[in-house]
Each structure stands twice: as C-alpha cells, then as structure tokens.
C-alpha cells in the first residue's frame, strides 16, 4: 500500500476545517490494514490518526504531520441468536446512522434512540456515544480491535471496555493503541421503548403517533435532533463541544438559589449532572460569533464554523467559554471533541 501525500482533510471532518495530512491512506479490508501497519510500523507507532467520519475531531494546525489511516471496513451480519436477541457483527467503517436504519428495517431493536448520530460504528465505543436516554454500551456485546504495537487482534468484552459517560478504555488506558475493527451488538427481538427522555413523548404526540414502534421512535428522535442540531453538511460542527459536567449536590443547591430554572440529574455517587448548554447560555454565549467561529443559536453546547474558520479560531473560542464558565459558575468544562 502506498501513502498518499499532502491530502486535504476538509471533506473528512464535520467541522469542515482545512488541514493537510502529510501522509494518508484508506483501508477497506483488514488485510489492507495489516499490510499498511507492517509496512510503516515504526512511523505509525510514533504518530498516527485513525480517522472515522471525523465528526468528533477538531484539527488545529494547518499541517497534520502524522499518518492518517481512514477506516472504510464494511459489512453487517447476524452471527448468532437466542430467544430474545440477535447478535449483529458490524465492521467498524460502517456509517452509524445507516446501520441504525438497517436495524430498523430488519426489526432489530435497541439503537433507535441513537438515530442520526454522525460518524462510524468503530468510533461508537470510543466515547460510548449516547442520546435520548440510551448509550451504546447498553447494546454492545464485545469489541474487536487490532493492537498496533503487537499486531494482534484482541477481543474486549463489554466490561473490559470500561464504558462510562462519553468515555471508555479506548480513550484512557489504550488511547491510540488499537484500531477498532468490528463491534458485536446484542439487539432485541422484542423492543423495550425508552421514550421517557425529555422531548420524545411530546414529539410522538405532535407527530400523531399512536402505534409505537422502533421506526416511530427513530422518526421522533430525528425530528428533535434536526430542530436544534446544525447539519454538518450545511454548517460545520462536531455536536456537543463540551461534556455535561457533574457537580456536588451542595454546589447545585447554591446555584439553584440564584437560578431556580437549573435542572440536574442525580448520579449514583451523589453528585449532580447538569447541562453545559444551560451554563453556556446563562453566561451569555448562545448565538455569539467571533469571526468565522461561533456558538450555535439553538444549542449553546455546539460550536460552529460559519464557513472559513481555522481550527485554532474554534479552539480559542472554546478556551474563552471554559474560562467564562469557570468565572461565572466555578465549574470547569471539559471538551468532548478530540483536539488535534
Ligand atoms: P472520528 O471523529 O473520526 O474519531 C473520533 C475519535 O475516535 C478519534 O480520536 C479517532 O482517532 C478515534 N477513532 C475513530 N474510529 C476509530 C477506530 N475504528 N479505531 C480506533 N480509533 C478510532 N456523539 C454522541 O455521543 N451523541 C450524540 O448525540 C452526538 N451527536 C452529534 C451530532 C452532530 C451534528 C455531530 C457532528 C456529532 C455528534 N456526536 C454525538 C459526536 C460524534 O458523532 C461521535 O463521537 C461519533 O462516534 C464520532 O464518530 P467518527 O467516526 O466521526 O469519529
Ligand atoms: N439547554 C439550554 N440551552 C442550550 C442548550 C441546552 O438551556 O443552549 C438545556 C436544555 O433546555 C435542556 C438541557 O440543557 O434542559 C439539555 O439539553 P439537550 O436535551 O439539548 O441535551 P444536551 O445535554 O445539551 C446531550 C448530549 C448530546 C445528545 C443530547 C440528547 C452531551 C455532551 N451531549 O446534549 O450528545 O444528543 O444530550 O440526549 O452529553 C454529543 O455528544 O455530541 C451530543 C450531541
């Protein structure tokens, strides 16, 4: 396999940031992945980027002096079933939303609340994608991954992935050590609908849905998301730029005294998870624009590229927001998006 030189990554990241990859290659089969890792082993060990859909990445330099390997592994198959479940093995380069639609068309239940999340199946365990009361960890049986240093395929059970809110072992202990090649999902033959989250019930009513099924839940989620999240094909973004922070119950009560409209969700450890979008809006950033970078006017947690922003412009805005939220609420925001 040959490495392509000086490739623009603008169309490969949902922020639409222009950056040049010094070395770039696409792998469409495991053999192609093995071949390229064999060929450039030392250089890949030194520095590389496994690229999926580029929907959770912000490139901050004009030149990316690393080997970029774009994952295009394809394939979806049922490998076993029991009375209640299908076990569906999905290659890491499949598009997430297309996979969700495939599940809905086949009557495989569980992923419908995760409709319309951009990116690839292989990236879904990395930050344990989640939306509308479901996280992908609830549906993953195991993850197959290629260890770059050892050049071996390894299998991670759900427990071994150490999933947490927007977190997994692939972001911590094993960061940049593995290429996720396949994910095995355990999907239900009999749906258990999770419509309790926020706007889903309301949306189903507005849509006049009386017959609840996985397609109607998916349609409702798609409608809600489309009403407030910018479409990256039109306006560059990477979804939530920051994670929702957890604070102590005491701090939550203190903020509530001055801001009775704050909402929080209790965590098992007694802390309270609050909405970073609310904090950012309260601090006055919603709809703010500085040059080509901005804070979305319908969802303050989403930073946007008006068209020609550089990655560092977006990053600088994120720094200002972090410092402002620290000043106003004494809460440190953590970025969800991977900064490169
Ligand atoms: P990339 O951005 O390409 O990569 C992300 C990270 O994972 C990088 O560090 C990359 O190196 C690594 N990586 C990717 N693939 C592999 C692999 N096969 N092996 C090893 N490492 C890999 N996220 C949510 O959780 N919930 C949401 O509701 C949500 N909504 C979004 C809405 C919009 C409009 C956008 C733009 C983004 C949203 N996101 C959401 C974030 C994003 O879609 C997810 O994080 C998604 O899983 C990223 O997939 P990707 O293939 O684009 O990953
Ligand atoms: N809110 C505001 N102002 C805003 C935005 C939000 O006050 O500008 C308030 C809302 O009114 C609501 C609360 O914040 O009370 C939560 O808002 P929303 O339901 O839009 O969800 P979120 O917490 O902002 C999280 C995820 C999203 C996921 C949605 C739906 C994180 C970091 N983000 O957003 O995931 O789609 O819930 O479940 O957890 C992503 O990770 O990229 C992402 C988009």
mmCIF file of N, CA and C in Angstrom, residues 9 17-21 58-66 310-313 315 339-340:
data_model
loop_
_atom_site.group_PDB
_atom_site.id
_atom_site.type_symbol
_atom_site.label_atom_id
_atom_site.label_comp_id
_atom_site.label_asym_id
_atom_site.label_seq_id
_atom_site.Cartn_x
_atom_site.Cartn_y
_atom_site.Cartn_z
ATOM 1 N N UNK A 9 -7.889 17.431 4.383
ATOM 2 C CA UNK A 9 -8.859 16.693 5.216
ATOM 3 C C UNK A 9 -10.181 17.463 5.366
ATOM 4 N N UNK A 17 -12.885 21.897 8.590
ATOM 5 C CA UNK A 17 -11.633 22.634 8.771
ATOM 6 C C UNK A 17 -10.615 22.181 7.720
ATOM 7 N N UNK A 18 -9.944 23.162 7.134
ATOM 8 C CA UNK A 18 -8.906 22.835 6.154
ATOM 9 C C UNK A 18 -7.618 22.488 6.897
ATOM 10 N N UNK A 19 -7.134 21.276 6.679
ATOM 11 C CA UNK A 19 -5.820 20.902 7.204
ATOM 12 C C UNK A 19 -5.247 19.877 6.216
ATOM 13 N N UNK A 20 -3.944 19.865 6.116
ATOM 14 C CA UNK A 20 -3.315 18.959 5.146
ATOM 15 C C UNK A 20 -2.666 17.794 5.895
ATOM 16 N N UNK A 21 -3.025 16.572 5.477
ATOM 17 C CA UNK A 21 -2.377 15.394 6.064
ATOM 18 C C UNK A 21 -1.131 15.090 5.234
ATOM 19 N N UNK A 58 -11.363 18.118 16.159
ATOM 20 C CA UNK A 58 -11.068 19.484 15.706
ATOM 21 C C UNK A 58 -9.590 19.539 15.339
ATOM 22 N N UNK A 59 -9.304 19.803 14.079
ATOM 23 C CA UNK A 59 -7.916 19.966 13.632
ATOM 24 C C UNK A 59 -7.488 21.409 13.897
ATOM 25 N N UNK A 60 -6.398 21.581 14.643
ATOM 26 C CA UNK A 60 -5.997 22.949 14.996
ATOM 27 C C UNK A 60 -4.722 23.419 14.285
ATOM 28 N N UNK A 61 -4.138 22.524 13.478
ATOM 29 C CA UNK A 61 -2.958 23.014 12.750
ATOM 30 C C UNK A 61 -3.202 22.874 11.247
ATOM 31 N N UNK A 62 -2.465 23.673 10.480
ATOM 32 C CA UNK A 62 -2.703 23.652 9.029
ATOM 33 C C UNK A 62 -2.103 22.411 8.379
ATOM 34 N N UNK A 63 -1.076 21.857 9.061
ATOM 35 C CA UNK A 63 -0.428 20.662 8.524
ATOM 36 C C UNK A 63 -0.420 19.581 9.598
ATOM 37 N N UNK A 64 -0.954 18.413 9.257
ATOM 38 C CA UNK A 64 -1.001 17.313 10.213
ATOM 39 C C UNK A 64 0.150 16.369 9.873
ATOM 40 N N UNK A 65 1.194 16.467 10.705
ATOM 41 C CA UNK A 65 2.413 15.733 10.382
ATOM 42 C C UNK A 65 2.355 14.334 10.989
ATOM 43 N N UNK A 66 1.397 13.558 10.526
ATOM 44 C CA UNK A 66 1.192 12.227 11.083
ATOM 45 C C UNK A 66 0.598 11.341 9.986
ATOM 46 N N UNK A 310 -10.598 28.682 11.076
ATOM 47 C CA UNK A 310 -9.486 27.750 11.267
ATOM 48 C C UNK A 310 -9.802 26.985 12.543
ATOM 49 N N UNK A 311 -9.128 25.840 12.708
ATOM 50 C CA UNK A 311 -9.347 25.066 13.926
ATOM 51 C C UNK A 311 -8.947 25.863 15.156
ATOM 52 N N UNK A 312 -7.906 26.676 15.018
ATOM 53 C CA UNK A 312 -7.469 27.412 16.218
ATOM 54 C C UNK A 312 -8.461 28.512 16.588
ATOM 55 N N UNK A 313 -9.197 29.061 15.599
ATOM 56 C CA UNK A 313 -10.249 30.044 15.935
ATOM 57 C C UNK A 313 -11.334 29.386 16.791
ATOM 58 N N UNK A 315 -10.947 26.659 18.555
ATOM 59 C CA UNK A 315 -10.332 26.282 19.829
ATOM 60 C C UNK A 315 -10.256 27.499 20.765
ATOM 61 N N UNK A 339 -9.087 17.093 20.249
ATOM 62 C CA UNK A 339 -8.319 18.196 19.669
ATOM 63 C C UNK A 339 -7.021 17.644 19.094
ATOM 64 N N UNK A 340 -6.749 17.989 17.843
ATOM 65 C CA UNK A 340 -5.515 17.504 17.223
ATOM 66 C C UNK A 340 -4.676 18.658 16.705
#
